[in-house]
Short mmCIF file of C-alpha atoms in Angstrom, two decimals:
data_model
loop_
_atom_site.label_atom_id
_atom_site.label_comp_id
_atom_site.label_asym_id
_atom_site.label_seq_id
_atom_site.Cartn_x
_atom_site.Cartn_y
_atom_site.Cartn_z
CA UNK A 297 75.10 163.59 111.78
CA UNK A 298 76.76 166.24 109.60
CA UNK A 299 75.14 168.65 107.19
CA UNK A 300 77.06 171.09 105.04
CA UNK A 301 75.49 174.54 104.71
CA UNK A 302 74.62 175.79 101.30
CA UNK A 303 77.04 178.22 99.77
CA UNK A 304 80.05 176.99 101.68
CA UNK A 305 83.20 176.35 99.75
CA UNK A 306 84.86 172.96 99.63
CA UNK A 307 87.90 174.15 101.58
CA UNK A 308 85.97 175.33 104.68
CA UNK A 309 85.45 173.11 107.71
CA UNK A 310 82.09 171.46 108.44
CA UNK A 311 80.23 171.82 111.71
CA UNK A 312 78.65 168.68 113.13
CA UNK A 313 76.05 168.35 115.84
CA UNK A 314 76.95 165.83 118.54
CA UNK A 315 74.34 164.20 120.76
CA UNK A 316 75.04 164.74 124.47
CA UNK A 317 74.70 160.99 125.15
CA UNK A 318 77.45 160.12 122.71
CA UNK A 319 80.14 160.48 125.38
CA UNK A 320 83.24 162.63 125.54
CA UNK A 321 84.82 164.02 122.42
CA UNK A 322 87.79 162.32 120.84
CA UNK A 323 90.95 164.08 120.00
CA UNK A 324 91.19 164.59 116.22
CA UNK A 325 94.47 162.63 116.22
CA UNK A 326 92.65 159.57 117.58
CA UNK A 327 89.90 159.63 115.00
CA UNK A 328 89.51 156.52 112.83
CA UNK A 329 91.39 157.07 109.55
CA UNK A 330 89.27 157.72 106.51
CA UNK A 331 89.30 155.46 103.49
CA UNK A 332 92.39 156.25 101.44
CA UNK A 333 94.47 157.47 104.37
CA UNK A 334 97.79 155.69 104.81
CA UNK A 335 99.22 155.12 108.27
CA UNK A 336 102.26 152.93 108.83
CA UNK A 337 101.63 149.83 110.93
CA UNK A 338 103.05 149.90 114.46
CA UNK A 339 106.26 147.91 114.98
CA UNK A 340 105.76 144.28 115.90
CA UNK A 341 106.23 143.38 119.53
CA UNK A 342 107.31 139.83 118.69
CA UNK A 343 110.83 139.43 120.17
CA UNK A 344 111.65 136.42 118.01
CA UNK A 345 114.25 137.03 115.29
CA UNK A 346 113.18 137.03 111.66
CA UNK A 347 113.49 133.81 109.70
CA UNK A 348 116.81 133.69 107.83
CA UNK A 349 116.55 133.66 104.08
CA UNK A 350 118.81 130.61 103.74
CA UNK A 351 116.55 128.27 105.72
CA UNK A 352 115.78 125.33 103.47
CA UNK A 353 113.47 123.12 105.50
CA UNK A 354 110.64 123.70 107.89
CA UNK A 355 109.35 121.48 110.71
CA UNK A 356 105.67 121.62 111.62
CA UNK A 357 104.77 121.26 115.31
CA UNK A 358 104.19 117.70 116.43
CA UNK A 359 100.81 116.35 117.50
CA UNK A 360 102.05 115.76 121.03
CA UNK A 361 103.46 119.27 121.52
CA UNK A 362 100.93 121.90 120.36
CA UNK A 363 103.37 124.70 121.17
CA UNK A 364 105.81 123.47 118.56
CA UNK A 365 108.48 122.71 121.18
CA UNK A 366 108.84 126.36 122.18
CA UNK A 367 107.08 125.98 125.51
CA UNK A 368 104.81 128.92 124.78
CA UNK A 369 103.07 130.38 121.79
CA UNK A 370 102.85 127.94 118.88
CA UNK A 371 104.84 128.78 115.78
CA UNK A 372 103.22 128.65 112.34
CA UNK A 373 104.02 125.39 110.53
CA UNK A 374 105.70 127.20 107.65
CA UNK A 375 108.38 128.77 109.87
CA UNK A 376 111.47 126.68 110.47
CA UNK A 377 113.45 126.84 113.68
CA UNK A 378 117.22 126.71 113.16
CA UNK A 379 118.91 123.58 114.42
CA UNK A 380 115.80 121.35 114.14
CA UNK A 381 116.04 118.39 111.76
CA UNK A 382 113.47 118.18 108.97
CA UNK A 383 110.66 115.70 109.39
CA UNK A 384 110.60 112.53 107.29
CA UNK A 385 107.35 111.22 105.82
CA UNK A 386 107.11 107.74 104.29
CA UNK A 387 104.17 107.47 101.88
CA UNK A 388 103.06 103.93 101.01
CA UNK A 389 100.19 103.32 98.56
CA UNK A 390 98.66 99.88 99.07
CA UNK A 391 96.00 97.84 97.34
CA UNK A 392 94.90 94.46 98.72
CA UNK A 393 98.01 93.98 100.89
CA UNK A 394 96.39 92.86 104.15
CA UNK A 395 99.14 90.35 105.02
CA UNK A 396 101.97 92.83 104.39
CA UNK A 397 100.91 95.73 106.63
CA UNK A 398 102.07 94.30 109.97
CA UNK A 399 105.52 92.97 108.91
CA UNK A 400 106.21 96.08 106.82
CA UNK A 401 105.35 98.32 109.76
CA UNK A 402 107.78 96.44 111.97
CA UNK A 403 110.60 96.80 109.45
CA UNK A 404 109.84 100.50 109.03
CA UNK A 405 110.02 101.15 112.78
CA UNK A 406 113.35 99.34 112.97
CA UNK A 407 114.83 101.25 110.03
CA UNK A 408 113.47 104.70 110.91
CA UNK A 409 114.35 104.56 114.59
CA UNK A 410 118.01 104.58 113.57
CA UNK A 411 117.54 107.92 111.78
CA UNK A 412 118.11 111.12 113.67
CA UNK A 413 114.90 112.56 112.22
CA UNK A 414 111.33 112.84 113.44
CA UNK A 415 109.30 110.62 111.15
CA UNK A 416 105.84 109.45 110.23
CA UNK A 417 104.44 106.70 108.01
CA UNK A 418 101.37 107.34 105.89
CA UNK A 419 99.48 104.40 104.35
CA UNK A 420 97.15 105.28 101.46
CA UNK A 421 94.68 102.49 100.76
CA UNK A 422 93.62 102.67 97.12
CA UNK A 423 90.18 101.10 97.50
CA UNK A 424 91.23 97.64 98.72
CA UNK A 425 88.56 94.94 98.79
CA UNK A 426 90.20 92.85 101.53
CA UNK A 427 91.04 93.63 105.16
CA UNK A 428 93.81 96.12 104.34
CA UNK A 429 91.91 99.13 105.79
CA UNK A 430 91.40 97.26 109.08
CA UNK A 431 95.09 96.35 109.25
CA UNK A 432 96.03 100.00 108.70
CA UNK A 433 93.61 101.10 111.41
CA UNK A 434 95.06 98.58 113.87
CA UNK A 435 98.61 99.78 113.18
CA UNK A 436 97.60 103.43 113.63
CA UNK A 437 96.13 102.58 117.04
CA UNK A 438 99.30 100.75 118.09
CA UNK A 439 101.69 103.51 117.01
CA UNK A 440 100.57 107.16 116.65
CA UNK A 441 103.42 107.79 114.21
CA UNK A 442 101.46 105.79 111.65
CA UNK A 443 98.58 107.41 109.80
CA UNK A 444 96.20 106.07 107.18
CA UNK A 445 93.98 107.30 104.37
CA UNK A 446 91.36 105.06 102.74
CA UNK A 447 90.10 106.12 99.31
CA UNK A 448 86.51 105.41 98.31
CA UNK A 449 87.51 103.26 95.35
CA UNK A 450 90.54 102.26 93.31
CA UNK A 451 91.79 105.44 91.59
CA UNK A 452 95.27 104.21 90.67
CA UNK A 453 98.73 104.57 92.14
CA UNK A 454 99.28 108.12 90.85
CA UNK A 455 96.16 109.39 92.62
CA UNK A 456 97.14 107.55 95.80
CA UNK A 457 100.58 109.15 95.74
CA UNK A 458 99.09 112.58 95.09
CA UNK A 459 96.80 112.14 98.09
CA UNK A 460 99.68 110.98 100.28
CA UNK A 461 101.90 113.89 99.23
CA UNK A 462 99.18 116.36 100.12
CA UNK A 463 98.68 114.83 103.58
CA UNK A 464 102.38 114.30 104.40
CA UNK A 465 103.91 116.78 106.84
CA UNK A 466 107.60 116.15 106.22
CA UNK A 467 110.17 118.17 104.35
CA UNK A 468 111.77 114.90 103.25
CA UNK A 469 109.56 112.23 101.70
CA UNK A 470 110.09 108.59 100.82
CA UNK A 471 107.75 106.46 98.74
CA UNK A 472 107.78 102.68 98.59
CA UNK A 473 105.52 99.82 97.64
CA UNK A 474 103.58 97.93 100.28
CA UNK A 475 104.25 94.42 98.98
CA UNK A 476 107.46 93.87 101.04
CA UNK A 477 109.62 93.78 97.91
CA UNK A 478 111.19 97.15 98.78
CA UNK A 479 113.57 97.01 101.74
CA UNK A 480 113.12 99.81 104.35
CA UNK A 481 116.79 99.37 105.25
CA UNK A 482 117.66 101.19 101.99
CA UNK A 483 116.01 104.44 103.13
CA UNK A 484 119.22 105.89 104.66
CA UNK A 485 121.10 105.34 101.39
CA UNK A 486 118.35 107.18 99.50
CA UNK A 487 118.34 110.11 101.90
CA UNK A 488 122.11 110.59 102.02
CA UNK A 489 122.48 112.42 98.64
CA UNK A 490 119.58 114.72 99.57
CA UNK A 491 120.95 115.52 103.01
CA UNK A 492 124.37 116.17 101.45
CA UNK A 493 122.69 118.60 99.01
CA UNK A 494 123.77 116.50 96.03
CA UNK A 495 120.30 115.63 94.70
CA UNK A 496 116.66 116.63 94.96
CA UNK A 497 115.21 113.25 94.01
CA UNK A 498 116.88 109.86 94.46
CA UNK A 499 115.36 106.90 92.67
CA UNK A 500 116.00 103.30 93.58
CA UNK A 501 117.39 100.72 91.16
CA UNK A 502 116.17 97.20 91.92
CA UNK A 503 119.32 95.22 91.23
CA UNK A 504 119.21 92.29 91.03
CA UNK A 505 115.48 92.14 90.45
CA UNK A 506 113.50 89.28 92.01
CA UNK A 507 110.64 89.05 89.51
CA UNK A 508 109.68 86.58 86.78
CA UNK A 509 110.88 87.09 83.22
CA UNK A 510 107.37 88.07 82.08
CA UNK A 511 107.73 91.18 84.22
CA UNK A 512 111.43 92.00 83.96
CA UNK A 513 111.68 91.76 80.15
CA UNK A 514 108.97 94.37 79.38
CA UNK A 515 110.42 96.53 82.13
CA UNK A 516 113.88 96.50 80.55
CA UNK A 517 112.43 97.37 77.15
CA UNK A 518 110.37 100.17 78.65
CA UNK A 519 113.30 101.65 80.58
CA UNK A 520 115.59 101.48 77.55
CA UNK A 521 113.00 103.33 75.44
CA UNK A 522 112.50 105.96 78.14
CA UNK A 523 116.27 106.49 78.49
CA UNK A 524 116.69 107.09 74.77
CA UNK A 525 113.72 109.45 74.41
CA UNK A 526 114.15 111.43 77.63
CA UNK A 527 117.95 111.42 77.94
CA UNK A 528 117.70 110.60 81.66
CA UNK A 529 120.20 107.80 82.45
CA UNK A 530 118.12 105.84 84.95
CA UNK A 531 117.94 102.06 84.93
CA UNK A 532 114.61 101.71 86.78
CA UNK A 533 112.32 104.73 86.42
CA UNK A 534 109.28 102.93 87.83
CA UNK A 535 110.96 101.82 91.04
CA UNK A 536 108.57 102.51 93.90
CA UNK A 537 111.37 103.29 96.37
CA UNK A 538 112.27 106.97 95.98
CA UNK A 539 113.29 109.88 98.20
CA UNK A 540 112.27 113.49 97.55
CA UNK A 541 112.60 116.98 98.83
CA UNK A 542 109.32 118.71 99.59
CA UNK A 543 109.92 121.14 96.71
CA UNK A 544 109.86 118.25 94.23
CA UNK A 545 106.48 116.81 95.24
CA UNK A 546 104.99 120.30 95.41
CA UNK A 547 105.93 120.76 91.75
CA UNK A 548 104.55 117.40 90.57
CA UNK A 549 101.08 117.01 89.07
CA UNK A 550 100.23 113.30 89.02
CA UNK A 551 97.25 111.75 87.26
CA UNK A 552 96.56 108.62 85.27
CA UNK A 553 99.77 106.57 85.26
CA UNK A 554 102.19 109.50 85.49
CA UNK A 555 103.83 108.02 88.60
CA UNK A 556 106.06 106.00 86.26
CA UNK A 557 107.68 109.20 85.01
CA UNK A 558 108.21 111.09 88.26
CA UNK A 559 112.00 111.29 87.65
CA UNK A 560 111.42 112.66 84.14
CA UNK A 561 108.93 115.26 85.39
CA UNK A 562 111.30 116.31 88.16
CA UNK A 563 114.23 116.56 85.74
CA UNK A 564 112.13 118.65 83.39
CA UNK A 565 111.35 121.04 86.26
CA UNK A 566 115.07 121.56 86.88
CA UNK A 567 115.60 119.29 89.89
CA UNK A 568 118.68 117.11 90.28
CA UNK A 569 117.84 113.40 89.91
CA UNK A 570 120.16 110.56 90.90
CA UNK A 571 119.95 106.81 91.35
CA UNK A 572 120.98 104.36 94.09
CA UNK A 573 121.03 100.57 93.95
CA UNK A 574 118.55 99.00 96.32
CA UNK A 575 117.80 95.53 97.56
CA UNK A 576 114.85 93.85 95.89
CA UNK A 577 113.07 90.93 97.54
CA UNK A 578 110.63 88.38 96.12
CA UNK A 579 106.94 88.88 96.83
CA UNK A 580 105.79 87.03 99.95
CA UNK A 581 102.03 87.69 99.97
CA UNK A 582 99.35 88.42 97.41
CA UNK A 583 99.89 88.70 93.68
CA UNK A 584 101.35 91.26 91.32
CA UNK A 585 99.08 93.93 89.83
CA UNK A 586 101.17 94.13 86.64
CA UNK A 587 99.45 93.47 83.30
CA UNK A 588 100.46 93.68 79.64
CA UNK A 589 98.17 96.66 79.10
CA UNK A 590 100.28 98.76 81.46
CA UNK A 591 103.20 98.59 79.01
CA UNK A 592 101.08 100.06 76.19
CA UNK A 593 99.65 102.75 78.47
CA UNK A 594 103.15 103.54 79.65
CA UNK A 595 104.35 104.27 76.11
CA UNK A 596 101.35 106.56 75.52
CA UNK A 597 102.04 108.37 78.76
CA UNK A 598 105.67 108.76 77.70
CA UNK A 599 104.54 110.83 74.71
CA UNK A 600 102.55 113.07 77.06
CA UNK A 601 105.51 113.46 79.41
CA UNK A 602 107.86 114.36 76.54
CA UNK A 603 105.47 117.06 75.38
CA UNK A 604 104.99 118.43 78.92
CA UNK A 605 108.68 118.55 79.77
CA UNK A 606 109.98 119.88 76.43
CA UNK A 607 107.22 121.97 74.88
CA UNK A 608 104.98 123.01 77.75
CA UNK A 609 106.27 126.61 77.59
CA UNK A 610 106.57 126.74 73.78
CA UNK A 611 103.95 124.44 72.16
CA UNK A 612 104.15 126.20 68.79
CA UNK A 613 107.74 125.00 68.38
CA UNK A 614 106.43 121.44 68.12
CA UNK A 615 103.10 122.02 66.38
CA UNK A 616 104.55 124.60 64.02
CA UNK A 617 107.10 122.16 62.66
CA UNK A 618 104.34 119.84 61.48
CA UNK A 619 102.38 122.75 60.01
CA UNK A 620 105.41 124.00 58.08
CA UNK A 621 106.16 120.55 56.69
CA UNK A 622 102.59 120.17 55.44
CA UNK A 623 102.67 123.65 53.93
CA UNK A 624 105.95 122.98 52.11
CA UNK A 625 104.57 119.74 50.64
CA UNK A 626 101.35 121.44 49.55
CA UNK A 627 103.18 124.34 47.90
CA UNK A 628 105.54 121.93 46.14
CA UNK A 629 102.65 119.90 44.71
CA UNK A 630 100.77 122.99 43.56
CA UNK A 631 103.94 124.48 42.06
CA UNK A 632 104.52 121.33 40.02
CA UNK A 633 100.92 121.40 38.79
CA UNK A 634 101.29 125.08 37.90
CA UNK A 635 104.28 124.29 35.69
CA UNK A 636 102.27 121.58 33.92
CA UNK A 637 99.36 123.98 33.43
CA UNK A 638 101.65 126.61 31.90
CA UNK A 639 102.97 123.95 29.50
CA UNK A 640 99.42 123.32 28.32
CA UNK A 641 98.56 120.17 30.26
CA UNK A 642 95.14 119.74 31.86
CA UNK A 643 95.33 119.54 35.67
CA UNK A 644 91.65 119.75 36.62
CA UNK A 645 91.17 116.00 36.91
CA UNK A 646 94.48 115.19 38.60
CA UNK A 647 94.33 113.89 42.20
CA UNK A 648 97.48 115.86 42.98
CA UNK A 649 95.48 119.08 42.80
CA UNK A 650 93.16 117.96 45.58
CA UNK A 651 96.12 116.68 47.56
CA UNK A 652 98.00 119.98 47.34
CA UNK A 653 94.98 122.03 48.40
CA UNK A 654 94.27 119.59 51.24
CA UNK A 655 97.83 119.82 52.53
CA UNK A 656 97.67 123.62 52.59
CA UNK A 657 94.31 123.64 54.40
CA UNK A 658 95.53 121.16 57.01
CA UNK A 659 98.74 123.16 57.55
CA UNK A 660 96.69 126.30 58.25
CA UNK A 661 94.49 124.43 60.71
CA UNK A 662 97.47 122.92 62.53
CA UNK A 663 99.20 126.29 62.69
CA UNK A 664 96.03 127.88 64.10
CA UNK A 665 95.88 125.19 66.75
CA UNK A 666 99.49 125.94 67.69
CA UNK A 667 98.77 129.66 67.94
CA UNK A 668 95.84 128.93 70.26
CA UNK A 669 98.13 126.78 72.40
CA UNK A 670 100.65 129.63 72.54
CA UNK A 671 97.89 132.05 73.56
CA UNK A 672 96.83 129.74 76.38
CA UNK A 673 100.44 129.40 77.51
CA UNK A 674 100.90 133.17 77.50
CA UNK A 675 97.72 133.65 79.51
CA UNK A 676 98.84 131.00 82.00
CA UNK A 677 102.21 132.66 82.58
CA UNK A 678 100.61 136.11 82.65
CA UNK A 679 98.89 135.16 85.92
CA UNK A 680 102.19 135.17 87.77
CA UNK A 681 103.75 131.77 87.06
CA UNK A 682 107.49 131.85 87.65
CA UNK A 683 110.35 129.55 86.76
CA UNK A 684 111.37 127.35 89.76
CA UNK A 685 114.45 128.68 91.59
CA UNK A 686 116.93 126.31 93.22
CA UNK A 687 118.57 128.78 95.62
CA UNK A 688 119.30 132.48 96.00
CA UNK A 689 122.57 134.20 96.86
CA UNK A 690 123.09 137.70 98.17
CA UNK A 691 119.56 138.21 99.49
CA UNK A 692 119.29 139.58 103.03
CA UNK A 693 115.90 138.86 104.56
CA UNK A 694 112.73 138.03 102.74
CA UNK A 695 112.32 139.33 99.22
CA UNK A 696 109.74 142.05 98.73
CA UNK A 697 107.28 141.94 95.89
CA UNK A 698 107.77 144.77 93.41
CA UNK A 699 104.22 146.03 93.86
CA UNK A 700 104.75 146.49 97.61
CA UNK A 701 108.04 148.38 97.43
CA UNK A 702 106.54 151.73 96.39
CA UNK A 703 105.14 153.87 99.14
CA UNK A 704 101.38 153.93 99.31
CA UNK A 705 99.90 157.27 98.20
CA UNK A 706 98.59 159.48 100.94
CA UNK A 707 95.10 160.94 100.80
CA UNK A 708 94.84 164.72 100.42
CA UNK A 709 94.75 166.54 103.71
CA UNK A 710 91.37 167.91 104.81
CA UNK A 711 90.47 170.35 107.50
CA UNK A 712 89.41 168.77 110.80
CA UNK A 713 85.75 168.68 111.61
CA UNK A 714 84.44 171.16 114.18
CA UNK A 715 82.10 169.51 116.64
CA UNK A 716 79.23 171.48 118.21
CA UNK A 717 76.93 170.57 121.09
CA UNK A 718 73.92 172.40 119.61
CA UNK A 719 71.84 170.76 116.92
CA UNK A 720 71.80 172.45 113.52
CA UNK A 721 68.83 174.60 112.58
CA UNK A 722 66.30 173.08 110.23
CA UNK A 723 66.34 174.51 106.78
CA UNK A 724 63.13 175.90 105.38
CA UNK A 725 61.91 174.34 102.18
CA UNK A 726 62.43 176.48 99.09
#
């Protein structure tokens, strides 16, 4: 317990009474640093070399080897070891496909065993009402490389994919449908452009397509419309068989029916998208989940995707155009009425007067809405959002954040405390 005597100056040392049972005194150099003091951290004793900045993939430790294959202390999952192949995760959303789980699993094992990559298969059951969850559970017990997630109800394919992406552990991901129409033997062809660093997302093109005309004709119309509006030259955007880098799925935000436009969203984020022809097989079990309403919902979602990919960072450029057009029309109408009024014509009962005022009011409201959207966009980017970077050149080691480069300020030096073995005298009350 320390007590400063009255009348002492701030620069003089304080004398503290120390209880005899408190143990031996500590050297002032070993005292615990005060708040505000800065002391550099001791050098790390970890003999492992630092992670190179050019490492592109990481491999989490396997379930069977908790040490991560190092034979000792486990490595964090976000540190890649040079020379180790990236892990492949196959994400398969299923809904009422009980008869397809077993044969599809056999084909996947045969196709993936030929790859020189550690792999896993993740089934995501989207609230099936048949025995699909039991079939997934049986397959997971037979082969530990298979995993399964069962959702509480049917949330849609986009939500199932989002759940599978979050649970997948691979740096390379493949998605496919669980109805046996996609051929697992096409997975190597999808992965080749990614492994050769020629693409970030590879989409399949079902050609020739083994579906009835009631399904292929709307699909062709939908793909042609999407190609014209988005400028992405893909023949089959909604093909379930796709291959991705981990960076792509980490950037995606899927909801509703946005899974149809994954290539468009990836292209809008700056990733390289390509296409590979794949084998398409007729459905063997169950029935198709396609309906006419999906085509209408797909066109509505296309409008959302176009806005997100083109005007997400500058919404006023789209909304402001409409506001300016309305304002120009309103001013033109009111200018014409002003000329008539100057010439002596009555304009009070003309409907054009109400129309001109209404156009100006609506233009102001639309412009205000665009300014609010710009304010929200600015606030979003103010929190630290950055543009995605494909690769960096000329960087040695990990980049340092600007706020950590400056040296921390040191606290002002103070005189060391003098420690006394005699208790201080009690002060008499004034």
